[in-house]
Coordinates of C-alpha atoms and ligand atoms in Angstrom, one line a residue:
M1 CA 15.8 25.2 3.4
G2 CA 12.8 27.1 3.2
F3 CA 9.5 25.2 4.0
Q4 CA 8.2 25.7 -0.1
E5 CA 11.7 23.7 -1.0
E6 CA 11.3 21.2 1.7
L7 CA 7.9 20.5 0.2
N8 CA 9.0 21.0 -3.4
N9 CA 11.8 18.0 -2.8
R10 CA 9.4 15.4 -1.1
R11 CA 8.5 12.2 -3.1
T12 CA 6.3 9.6 -1.2
F13 CA 5.5 6.6 -2.7
G14 CA 4.7 2.9 -2.5
I15 CA 5.5 -0.4 -4.4
V16 CA 2.7 -3.0 -4.9
S17 CA 3.2 -6.0 -6.2
H18 CA 2.2 -9.5 -5.6
P19 CA 4.2 -11.6 -3.1
D20 CA 7.7 -12.5 -5.0
A21 CA 7.4 -10.3 -8.0
G22 CA 10.4 -8.7 -6.4
K23 CA 9.3 -5.4 -4.5
T24 CA 12.2 -6.3 -2.0
T25 CA 14.8 -6.6 -4.6
L26 CA 13.4 -3.3 -6.3
T27 CA 13.4 -1.2 -3.0
E28 CA 16.8 -2.6 -2.3
K29 CA 18.4 -1.6 -5.5
L30 CA 16.5 1.8 -5.2
L31 CA 18.3 2.5 -1.7
L32 CA 21.4 1.4 -3.3
F33 CA 21.6 4.1 -6.3
G34 CA 20.7 6.6 -3.1
G35 CA 23.3 5.5 -1.1
A36 CA 20.8 5.3 1.9
I37 CA 22.2 1.4 1.9
Q38 CA 26.0 0.3 1.0
V39 CA 25.2 -3.4 0.5
A40 CA 22.8 -5.6 -1.1
G41 CA 20.8 -7.7 1.4
A42 CA 20.4 -5.0 3.9
V43 CA 16.8 -4.8 3.3
K44 CA 15.5 -8.3 4.7
S45 CA 12.5 -9.6 3.1
N46 CA 9.5 -8.5 5.0
K47 CA 7.3 -11.1 3.5
I48 CA 6.2 -14.1 5.2
K49 CA 6.9 -17.4 3.8
R50 CA 4.5 -19.4 2.4
S51 CA 5.7 -22.4 4.1
A52 CA 5.0 -20.7 7.4
T53 CA 1.3 -19.3 7.5
S54 CA 0.8 -20.4 10.9
D55 CA 4.5 -20.2 12.4
F56 CA 4.0 -17.6 15.0
M57 CA 7.3 -16.7 15.0
E58 CA 7.7 -16.0 12.1
I59 CA 4.4 -13.5 12.1
E60 CA 6.8 -12.1 15.0
R61 CA 10.0 -11.8 13.0
Q62 CA 7.6 -10.3 10.5
R63 CA 6.4 -7.4 12.5
G64 CA 9.9 -6.6 13.4
I65 CA 10.8 -6.5 10.0
S66 CA 8.0 -4.4 8.8
V67 CA 8.7 -1.7 11.2
A68 CA 12.0 -1.2 10.4
T69 CA 11.2 -0.8 6.5
S70 CA 7.6 1.0 7.5
V71 CA 9.4 3.9 5.6
M72 CA 12.5 4.1 3.9
A73 CA 13.8 7.1 2.6
F74 CA 16.7 8.4 0.4
E75 CA 18.0 11.1 -1.3
Y76 CA 18.4 11.5 -5.3
K77 CA 19.0 14.3 -7.6
G78 CA 18.5 16.6 -4.9
L79 CA 15.0 14.9 -4.2
K80 CA 14.2 13.0 -0.5
I81 CA 12.4 10.3 -1.8
N82 CA 10.2 8.5 0.9
I83 CA 9.2 4.6 0.1
L84 CA 6.5 3.1 2.3
D85 CA 6.4 -0.6 2.5
T86 CA 3.0 -2.6 1.7
P87 CA 3.0 -6.2 2.7
G88 CA 2.8 -8.2 -0.2
H89 CA 1.3 -11.3 2.0
Q90 CA -2.8 -11.4 1.0
D91 CA -3.4 -11.8 4.6
F92 CA -2.3 -8.3 5.0
A93 CA -4.0 -6.7 2.4
E94 CA -5.8 -4.0 4.5
D95 CA -2.4 -2.9 5.9
T96 CA -1.6 -1.9 2.0
Y97 CA -5.0 -0.7 1.2
R98 CA -4.5 2.2 4.3
T99 CA -0.7 2.5 3.5
L100 CA -1.4 3.6 -0.1
T101 CA -3.8 6.4 1.8
A102 CA -0.5 8.0 2.7
V103 CA 1.3 8.0 -0.8
D104 CA 1.0 10.4 -3.8
S105 CA 2.2 7.6 -6.4
V106 CA 2.9 4.3 -6.9
I107 CA 4.7 1.9 -8.8
V108 CA 3.5 -1.8 -9.4
V109 CA 6.0 -4.5 -10.1
I110 CA 5.0 -7.3 -12.3
D111 CA 6.8 -10.5 -13.0
V112 CA 7.7 -11.0 -16.6
A113 CA 6.4 -14.9 -16.9
K114 CA 3.5 -14.8 -14.6
G115 CA 1.9 -11.7 -15.6
V116 CA -0.7 -9.5 -13.7
E117 CA -1.4 -11.8 -10.7
T118 CA -4.9 -11.4 -8.0
Q119 CA -2.9 -9.5 -5.5
T120 CA -1.7 -6.9 -8.1
E121 CA -5.1 -6.8 -9.3
K122 CA -6.6 -5.7 -5.8
L123 CA -4.2 -3.7 -5.4
V124 CA -4.3 -1.6 -8.4
K125 CA -8.1 -1.1 -8.0
V126 CA -7.4 0.4 -4.7
C127 CA -5.3 3.1 -6.4
R128 CA -7.6 3.4 -9.1
M129 CA -10.2 4.4 -7.0
R130 CA -8.1 7.3 -5.7
N131 CA -6.3 8.0 -9.6
T132 CA -2.8 7.6 -7.8
P133 CA -0.3 8.2 -10.7
I134 CA 1.0 4.9 -11.4
I135 CA 4.4 3.7 -12.9
V136 CA 4.7 -0.2 -13.9
F137 CA 8.1 -2.0 -13.7
I138 CA 7.9 -5.8 -15.2
N139 CA 10.8 -7.3 -13.7
K140 CA 12.9 -10.4 -14.3
L141 CA 13.5 -10.1 -18.5
D142 CA 16.6 -12.1 -17.4
R143 CA 14.5 -15.2 -17.6
E144 CA 11.8 -16.4 -20.2
G145 CA 8.5 -14.7 -20.1
K146 CA 5.6 -13.5 -22.3
D147 CA 6.0 -11.4 -24.8
G148 CA 6.0 -7.4 -24.4
F149 CA 2.8 -6.8 -26.3
E150 CA 1.0 -9.3 -24.5
L151 CA 1.9 -8.4 -21.4
L152 CA 1.0 -4.7 -22.1
D153 CA -2.4 -5.9 -23.3
E154 CA -3.0 -8.0 -20.0
I155 CA -2.4 -4.8 -18.0
E156 CA -4.6 -3.1 -19.9
Q157 CA -7.7 -5.6 -19.5
K158 CA -6.7 -6.7 -16.0
L159 CA -5.6 -4.0 -14.4
G160 CA -7.6 -1.6 -16.6
L161 CA -4.6 0.9 -16.8
T162 CA -4.2 3.0 -20.3
V163 CA 0.2 2.4 -21.0
T164 CA 2.4 3.8 -22.9
P165 CA 5.8 1.8 -23.0
L166 CA 9.1 3.9 -22.3
S167 CA 11.5 1.2 -22.4
W168 CA 11.3 -2.3 -24.4
P169 CA 13.1 -5.0 -24.2
I170 CA 15.7 -6.8 -26.5
G171 CA 15.2 -10.6 -26.5
M172 CA 14.1 -12.0 -22.8
G173 CA 16.3 -14.6 -20.7
Q174 CA 19.5 -16.3 -22.7
R175 CA 19.1 -13.7 -25.2
F176 CA 18.1 -10.8 -23.2
K177 CA 20.7 -8.2 -24.5
G178 CA 19.1 -5.0 -22.5
V179 CA 16.1 -2.3 -23.1
F180 CA 15.7 0.6 -25.6
N181 CA 14.9 3.6 -23.7
L182 CA 12.3 5.4 -25.4
Y183 CA 12.1 8.3 -22.6
D184 CA 15.4 9.0 -23.0
Q185 CA 15.9 7.7 -26.5
K186 CA 19.1 5.5 -25.9
L187 CA 19.9 1.7 -25.8
V188 CA 21.3 0.0 -22.5
L189 CA 23.0 -3.1 -22.6
F190 CA 22.6 -5.6 -20.2
Q191 CA 25.3 -7.6 -18.1
P192 CA 24.3 -10.4 -15.8
H193 CA 25.0 -10.9 -12.3
G194 CA 24.5 -7.1 -11.5
K195 CA 28.5 -6.3 -12.0
Q196 CA 27.2 -2.7 -13.4
N197 CA 26.7 -0.1 -11.2
V198 CA 26.1 2.1 -13.7
E199 CA 24.4 0.4 -16.9
E200 CA 26.4 1.1 -20.3
S201 CA 24.6 2.9 -22.1
I202 CA 24.5 4.1 -26.1
E203 CA 22.7 6.9 -27.4
I204 CA 20.9 6.2 -30.5
T205 CA 18.4 8.8 -31.8
D206 CA 18.0 7.1 -35.1
V207 CA 16.8 3.2 -34.5
E208 CA 16.0 2.9 -37.9
N209 CA 19.4 3.3 -39.3
D210 CA 22.5 3.7 -36.6
E211 CA 24.2 0.3 -37.4
R212 CA 26.0 0.1 -34.0
L213 CA 22.4 -1.4 -33.0
D214 CA 23.1 -4.4 -35.2
K215 CA 26.9 -4.3 -33.7
E216 CA 25.6 -4.2 -30.1
V217 CA 22.6 -7.1 -29.9
G218 CA 22.9 -8.6 -33.6
E219 CA 20.9 -8.5 -36.6
N220 CA 18.0 -10.6 -35.8
L221 CA 17.4 -8.7 -32.0
A222 CA 17.8 -5.3 -34.0
A223 CA 15.4 -5.9 -36.6
E224 CA 13.0 -7.6 -34.2
L225 CA 13.2 -4.0 -31.9
R226 CA 12.8 -1.9 -35.0
S227 CA 9.8 -3.9 -35.9
D228 CA 8.4 -3.5 -32.2
L229 CA 9.3 0.0 -32.0
E230 CA 7.0 0.9 -34.7
V231 CA 4.2 -0.9 -33.5
V232 CA 5.1 0.6 -30.4
N233 CA 4.9 3.8 -31.8
E234 CA 1.6 2.9 -33.7
V235 CA -0.3 1.8 -31.0
Y236 CA 0.6 3.2 -27.5
P237 CA 0.0 7.5 -26.8
D238 CA 3.1 9.7 -26.7
F239 CA 4.0 10.0 -22.9
N240 CA 2.2 12.8 -21.1
R241 CA 3.1 13.7 -17.9
E242 CA -0.6 15.3 -17.1
E243 CA -2.2 12.1 -18.2
Y244 CA -0.2 10.3 -15.7
L245 CA -0.8 12.6 -12.8
D246 CA -4.4 12.0 -13.6
G247 CA -3.9 8.4 -13.4
A248 CA -5.0 8.5 -17.1
V249 CA -1.9 6.7 -18.2
S250 CA 0.6 4.6 -16.8
P251 CA 4.4 4.4 -18.5
V252 CA 5.7 1.0 -18.1
F253 CA 9.7 0.1 -17.9
F254 CA 11.0 -3.2 -18.6
G255 CA 14.1 -4.8 -16.2
S256 CA 15.6 -7.2 -13.9
A257 CA 15.6 -5.8 -10.5
I258 CA 18.0 -8.7 -9.0
N259 CA 20.8 -7.3 -11.9
N260 CA 20.2 -3.7 -10.9
F261 CA 19.2 -3.6 -14.7
G262 CA 16.7 -1.0 -15.8
V263 CA 16.3 0.3 -12.3
L264 CA 18.2 3.5 -12.9
E265 CA 15.7 4.3 -15.9
L266 CA 12.9 4.0 -13.6
L267 CA 14.1 5.7 -11.0
D268 CA 15.0 8.5 -13.6
C269 CA 12.0 8.7 -15.0
F270 CA 10.4 9.0 -11.7
V271 CA 11.7 11.6 -10.2
D272 CA 11.2 13.4 -13.5
V273 CA 7.5 12.8 -13.5
A274 CA 6.3 11.6 -10.2
P275 CA 4.1 13.9 -8.3
G276 CA 5.2 15.7 -5.1
P277 CA 2.4 16.0 -2.1
L278 CA -0.8 16.0 -2.9
P279 CA -3.9 17.8 -1.7
R280 CA -5.7 15.2 0.9
L281 CA -9.2 15.3 1.3
T282 CA -11.1 15.6 4.8
E283 CA -14.9 16.1 5.8
E284 CA -14.4 19.4 6.5
R285 CA -12.6 20.5 3.6
R286 CA -9.8 20.0 1.2
I287 CA -6.1 20.6 2.8
D288 CA -3.4 22.1 0.6
P289 CA 0.0 21.0 1.3
K290 CA 1.3 24.5 1.2
E291 CA -0.5 25.6 4.0
D292 CA 1.3 26.9 6.9
K293 CA -0.8 24.9 9.4
F294 CA 0.1 21.3 10.1
A295 CA -2.4 18.7 9.8
G296 CA -1.8 15.0 9.5
F297 CA -3.5 11.5 9.7
V298 CA -2.3 8.0 11.2
F299 CA -2.6 5.5 8.5
K300 CA -1.1 2.5 10.7
I301 CA -0.7 1.6 14.1
H302 CA 2.4 -0.9 15.3
A303 CA 2.8 -3.0 18.2
N304 CA 5.7 -3.2 20.6
M305 CA 7.9 -6.1 19.8
D306 CA 8.2 -6.4 23.6
P307 CA 5.5 -7.5 24.8
K308 CA 6.4 -5.9 28.7
H309 CA 5.9 -2.9 27.2
R310 CA 2.6 -2.5 25.4
D311 CA 3.5 0.8 23.8
R312 CA 2.7 1.3 20.0
I313 CA 4.0 3.1 16.7
A314 CA 1.8 5.2 15.1
F315 CA 2.7 6.3 11.3
L316 CA 1.4 10.0 10.5
R317 CA 1.5 11.2 6.9
V318 CA 2.2 15.0 7.4
C319 CA -0.5 16.4 5.4
S320 CA 0.2 20.1 5.5
G321 CA 2.3 22.4 7.4
T322 CA 5.8 21.8 9.1
F323 CA 5.6 19.2 12.3
M324 CA 7.8 20.2 14.9
R325 CA 9.0 18.1 17.9
N326 CA 7.9 18.9 21.5
T327 CA 5.1 20.8 20.1
N328 CA 1.6 20.8 21.2
Y329 CA -1.0 19.6 18.7
F330 CA -4.7 18.9 18.7
H331 CA -6.0 14.6 18.5
V332 CA -9.2 15.6 17.1
R333 CA -10.7 12.3 18.3
Q334 CA -10.1 13.0 21.6
S335 CA -10.0 16.3 21.9
R336 CA -7.2 17.3 23.6
K337 CA -3.5 18.5 23.0
M338 CA -0.7 16.5 22.8
K339 CA 2.9 16.4 21.9
F340 CA 6.0 14.4 21.6
S341 CA 9.2 14.2 22.1
N342 CA 10.6 11.5 20.0
P343 CA 9.0 11.9 16.7
T344 CA 11.0 8.8 14.7
S345 CA 12.1 8.5 11.0
F346 CA 12.8 5.0 9.6
M347 CA 15.2 4.1 7.2
A348 CA 16.4 0.7 6.6
S349 CA 17.6 -0.3 10.1
R350 CA 17.9 3.0 11.2
K351 CA 15.6 5.0 13.8
T352 CA 16.7 8.9 14.1
V353 CA 14.5 11.4 16.2
V354 CA 12.6 14.0 13.9
E355 CA 13.1 17.8 14.9
E356 CA 10.6 18.4 11.8
A357 CA 8.7 16.8 9.1
Y358 CA 7.2 18.4 5.6
P359 CA 4.0 17.1 3.9
G360 CA 4.8 14.0 2.3
D361 CA 6.9 13.2 5.5
V362 CA 5.8 9.6 7.5
I363 CA 7.0 9.9 11.0
G364 CA 6.5 7.3 13.7
L365 CA 5.0 8.8 16.8
Y366 CA 4.9 6.4 20.3
D367 CA 1.9 5.9 21.7
S368 CA 0.2 4.4 24.6
G369 CA -2.8 3.9 23.4
N370 CA -4.4 7.4 22.2
F371 CA -4.1 7.0 18.8
K372 CA -6.7 4.8 15.7
I373 CA -6.0 4.4 12.4
G374 CA -7.4 7.2 10.5
D375 CA -7.1 9.3 13.5
S376 CA -6.2 13.1 12.6
L377 CA -3.6 15.9 14.4
T378 CA -3.7 19.3 13.4
E379 CA -2.9 22.8 15.2
G380 CA -6.7 23.5 16.5
E381 CA -9.0 22.6 13.4
V382 CA -11.4 19.5 13.7
L383 CA -10.4 17.4 10.7
H384 CA -11.3 14.2 9.3
F385 CA -9.4 12.9 7.0
K386 CA -11.1 10.5 4.3
G387 CA -9.9 7.5 2.2
I388 CA -9.6 5.6 5.1
P389 CA -12.1 2.9 5.0
S390 CA -12.6 -0.6 6.5
F391 CA -13.1 -3.0 3.8
S392 CA -16.0 -5.6 4.0
P393 CA -14.0 -8.7 5.3
E394 CA -14.1 -12.1 3.9
L395 CA -13.6 -14.6 7.3
F396 CA -15.5 -14.0 10.6
R397 CA -15.7 -16.1 13.6
Y398 CA -17.5 -15.6 16.8
V399 CA -15.0 -14.5 19.7
N400 CA -15.2 -16.4 22.8
N401 CA -13.7 -15.7 26.0
K402 CA -11.7 -18.4 27.6
D403 CA -11.2 -17.6 31.1
P404 CA -13.7 -15.4 33.0
L405 CA -11.6 -13.5 35.2
K406 CA -9.7 -12.1 32.2
S407 CA -12.7 -10.4 30.7
K408 CA -11.6 -7.2 31.3
Q409 CA -8.1 -7.8 29.2
L410 CA -9.9 -9.4 26.7
A411 CA -12.1 -6.6 26.1
K412 CA -9.2 -4.3 26.2
G413 CA -6.9 -6.7 24.1
I414 CA -9.5 -6.7 21.4
T415 CA -10.2 -3.0 21.3
Q416 CA -6.8 -2.2 20.9
L417 CA -6.0 -4.5 18.4
M418 CA -8.9 -3.5 16.4
D419 CA -7.4 0.1 16.6
E420 CA -4.6 -1.1 15.2
G421 CA -6.3 -2.5 12.2
V422 CA -5.9 -5.6 12.9
A423 CA -8.9 -7.1 12.1
Q424 CA -12.8 -5.7 12.7
L425 CA -15.0 -6.1 15.4
F426 CA -18.8 -6.3 15.0
V427 CA -21.3 -7.0 17.8
K428 CA -24.7 -8.5 16.8
E429 CA -27.5 -6.2 18.0
I430 CA -29.6 -9.8 19.1
S431 CA -27.2 -11.4 21.0
N432 CA -24.2 -8.9 21.9
R433 CA -22.0 -11.3 20.5
K434 CA -18.9 -10.3 19.7
I435 CA -17.8 -11.3 15.5
V436 CA -14.3 -10.9 13.9
G437 CA -13.9 -9.9 10.6
T438 CA -11.0 -10.5 8.4
V439 CA -9.2 -10.5 4.9
G440 CA -7.3 -13.1 6.0
A441 CA -6.6 -16.6 7.9
L442 CA -3.5 -15.9 9.5
Q443 CA -5.0 -13.0 11.5
F444 CA -7.0 -14.9 13.8
D445 CA -3.9 -16.3 14.8
V446 CA -2.1 -13.3 15.0
I447 CA -5.1 -12.0 17.4
Q448 CA -4.8 -15.2 19.6
Y449 CA -1.0 -15.3 19.9
R450 CA -1.2 -11.1 20.7
L451 CA -4.0 -11.6 23.2
K452 CA -2.6 -14.3 25.1
H453 CA 1.3 -12.7 25.2
E454 CA 0.1 -9.0 25.8
Y455 CA -2.8 -9.0 27.3
G456 CA -3.1 -12.2 29.5
A457 CA -6.3 -13.1 27.6
S458 CA -7.4 -16.1 26.4
C459 CA -10.4 -16.8 23.3
D460 CA -11.4 -19.0 20.8
F461 CA -13.1 -19.1 17.9
E462 CA -16.1 -20.1 16.4
P463 CA -17.1 -20.6 13.3
V464 CA -19.8 -18.6 11.6
N465 CA -21.5 -19.0 8.5
L466 CA -21.3 -15.4 7.0
H467 CA -20.5 -14.4 3.6
K468 CA -19.9 -10.8 3.8
A469 CA -20.6 -7.6 5.9
C470 CA -21.8 -4.7 4.4
W471 CA -22.4 -1.1 5.7
V472 CA -26.0 0.0 5.4
S473 CA -27.7 3.3 5.0
A474 CA -30.6 5.0 3.8
D475 CA -31.7 8.6 2.9
D476 CA -34.9 7.2 4.1
D477 CA -35.4 7.2 7.6
V478 CA -38.5 5.2 8.1
A479 CA -37.4 2.6 5.7
M480 CA -34.0 2.0 7.6
K481 CA -36.1 1.4 10.8
E482 CA -38.6 -0.8 9.0
F483 CA -34.9 -2.5 7.3
L484 CA -33.3 -2.9 11.0
K485 CA -36.5 -4.4 12.4
R486 CA -37.5 -7.2 9.9
R487 CA -33.8 -8.0 9.4
K488 CA -33.0 -7.9 13.6
R489 CA -31.1 -11.0 13.2
D490 CA -28.4 -10.2 10.7
I491 CA -28.2 -6.7 12.0
A492 CA -24.8 -5.5 14.1
K493 CA -22.6 -2.8 14.8
D494 CA -18.9 -2.0 13.5
K495 CA -16.3 -0.3 16.1
D496 CA -17.8 3.4 15.5
G497 CA -21.3 2.6 15.9
Q498 CA -22.3 2.4 12.0
W499 CA -25.1 -0.1 11.2
V500 CA -23.8 -3.3 9.1
F501 CA -25.8 -6.0 7.2
M502 CA -24.3 -9.5 8.1
A503 CA -25.1 -11.5 4.9
E504 CA -25.0 -15.2 5.0
S505 CA -24.8 -15.6 1.3
A506 CA -24.6 -14.2 -1.8
W507 CA -27.9 -15.3 -2.1
A508 CA -29.3 -13.8 1.0
L509 CA -27.4 -10.6 0.0
K510 CA -29.0 -10.4 -3.4
L511 CA -32.7 -10.8 -1.8
A512 CA -32.1 -8.4 0.8
Q513 CA -31.0 -5.5 -2.3
D514 CA -33.7 -7.1 -3.9
N515 CA -36.3 -6.6 -0.9
H516 CA -35.0 -3.3 0.5
P517 CA -34.5 -1.0 -2.7
K518 CA -34.1 2.6 -0.6
I519 CA -31.6 0.5 1.5
E520 CA -28.1 1.0 0.1
F521 CA -25.4 -1.5 0.7
H522 CA -21.6 -0.5 0.9
F523 CA -18.8 -2.5 0.9
T524 CA -16.3 -0.1 2.8
S525 CA -17.1 1.4 5.7
E526 CA -16.6 5.2 3.9
Y527 CA -19.6 5.9 1.7
Ligands
G4P601 P1 8.8 -9.9 -3.2 O1 9.4 -9.2 -2.2 O2 7.9 -9.1 -4.2 O3 7.9 -10.7 -2.7 O4 10.1 -10.6 -4.3 P2 11.5 -10.8 -3.8 O5 12.4 -8.7 -4.0 O6 11.8 -11.6 -2.6 O7 11.7 -11.5 -5.0 C1 11.2 -12.4 -5.1 C2 12.1 -13.9 -5.9 O8 12.5 -13.3 -7.2 C3 13.5 -13.6 -5.1 O9 13.9 -15.2 -5.2 C4 14.3 -12.4 -5.7 O10 15.6 -13.2 -5.6 C5 13.5 -13.2 -7.0 N1 14.2 -11.8 -8.3 C6 13.8 -10.8 -8.2 N2 13.9 -9.8 -8.9 C7 14.5 -10.9 -10.1 C8 14.5 -10.8 -11.5 O11 14.8 -9.9 -12.0 N3 15.3 -11.9 -12.0 C9 15.4 -13.3 -11.2 N4 15.9 -14.0 -12.0 N5 14.9 -13.0 -10.1 C10 14.5 -12.2 -9.1 P3 14.1 -15.9 -3.8 O12 14.4 -17.4 -4.3 O13 12.7 -16.0 -3.5 O14 14.9 -15.5 -2.9 P4 16.3 -15.2 -2.5 O15 16.8 -16.3 -1.6 O16 17.2 -15.1 -4.0 O17 16.8 -14.1 -1.3

């Protein structure tokens, strides 16, 4: 297969949802259809159970599983489909944000009873910032839930998406009979308990008059469906692929992942419409996947499970050209050449060494501490990929060294954990004290535990009263200098030496903004 064909065959996407909406179940069913796994249950649940938020073994278990499920590849209708795993747990939200930089499209799973939940809102916001094409799957129709139109309204309002349903449910819960597939114009009948591997479907082009509809779902539900579809046709725009690709319209499907129902419709539509590898922006220029020179970036770093071996796996998305094993590539930040003898692809629990990889592919590179999140590898060109920002953390603690004899280990451990993106480190200008900022409380436990087990260092955390860390910039150098001088007490530097304003409260932030109109306050590190 030539380069162009390999490129055209790739579809790389992520599934995002609030925990428990059914992301793992849907992933598993997609892999079953693709033949990548043979039995249900092969994809281990990658979530931390709510009851175990500070259970270290649970964190370790989670880390092990999430290496295995970082990328899951399967083939379907001649396409190579890569699903990138996104942790649903909110404490790992930053991991998910970064993974979303490596996908070309997204499927959002929503629980029919719960509707749009907070984590979904946050994640979709990140997708919308980048106009990532989104397909919505409303799950658990075998249970009672919200009315279809109510859900679509909620999705439009809370997620800011313009939707167009491509399937429509017939009843729900006990009365759930199936869906009408608007994309293919056919009736798909539901049989509970996931017995069917191939759903039973009946082609109906004339919904209004075809009596088979009444026979299959009963007169009442048939009448309900007819009137629903009339509204659907009137209210929602016809599906247009270009608009979907621009992130302007999101098709919606209904189904029940656990019963393997509605998943095939979703997959068939996905392979028809989802984008292949998209161009990526760098500070220097736009990178087209068709370019023959290889370029890629690291979006995730995973520490080894075995503390005796401190190597890590850096996950790299190939953005252009062909990546080849045992070939010298240019590590842009370190300005040196590196080659990789064991680049790895992951699938469910299988690992394989890959000889070559193409745009859209994600490979795991064994790393002994050379990579940071956001690093680029190229054939020599200096490129800095955009769109891998740090987000303003919400929880802060001072880090104190508990063992003065181990201060070197502590410093090294902290630096490496920050490179992995576990949390963010800010150093106060005035005192040189280190502050760790995270998006979730669990990270503090993770840091303490890993520092001890992997680096032999101990630290404790001291509360610090902070509301937000904002990156600051100004066109006017004099104004910037003045600001840094006046607010010295609240100024810190991040890992890249950028200036950060540490606001004690929302009010203090507002006041600083009002008093210093020439200063721009940013809530992500990339502005
Ligand atoms: P997540 O990855 O988004 O967190 O969700 P996951 O797939 O683990 O699903 C969460 C729960 O919802 C699971 O139940 C799963 O079996 C159930 N579920 C998924 N899809 C459907 C569906 O279509 N209908 C119904 N009724 N339930 C569904 P659990 O009890 O938490 O776990 P388990 O013991 O079943 O594994």
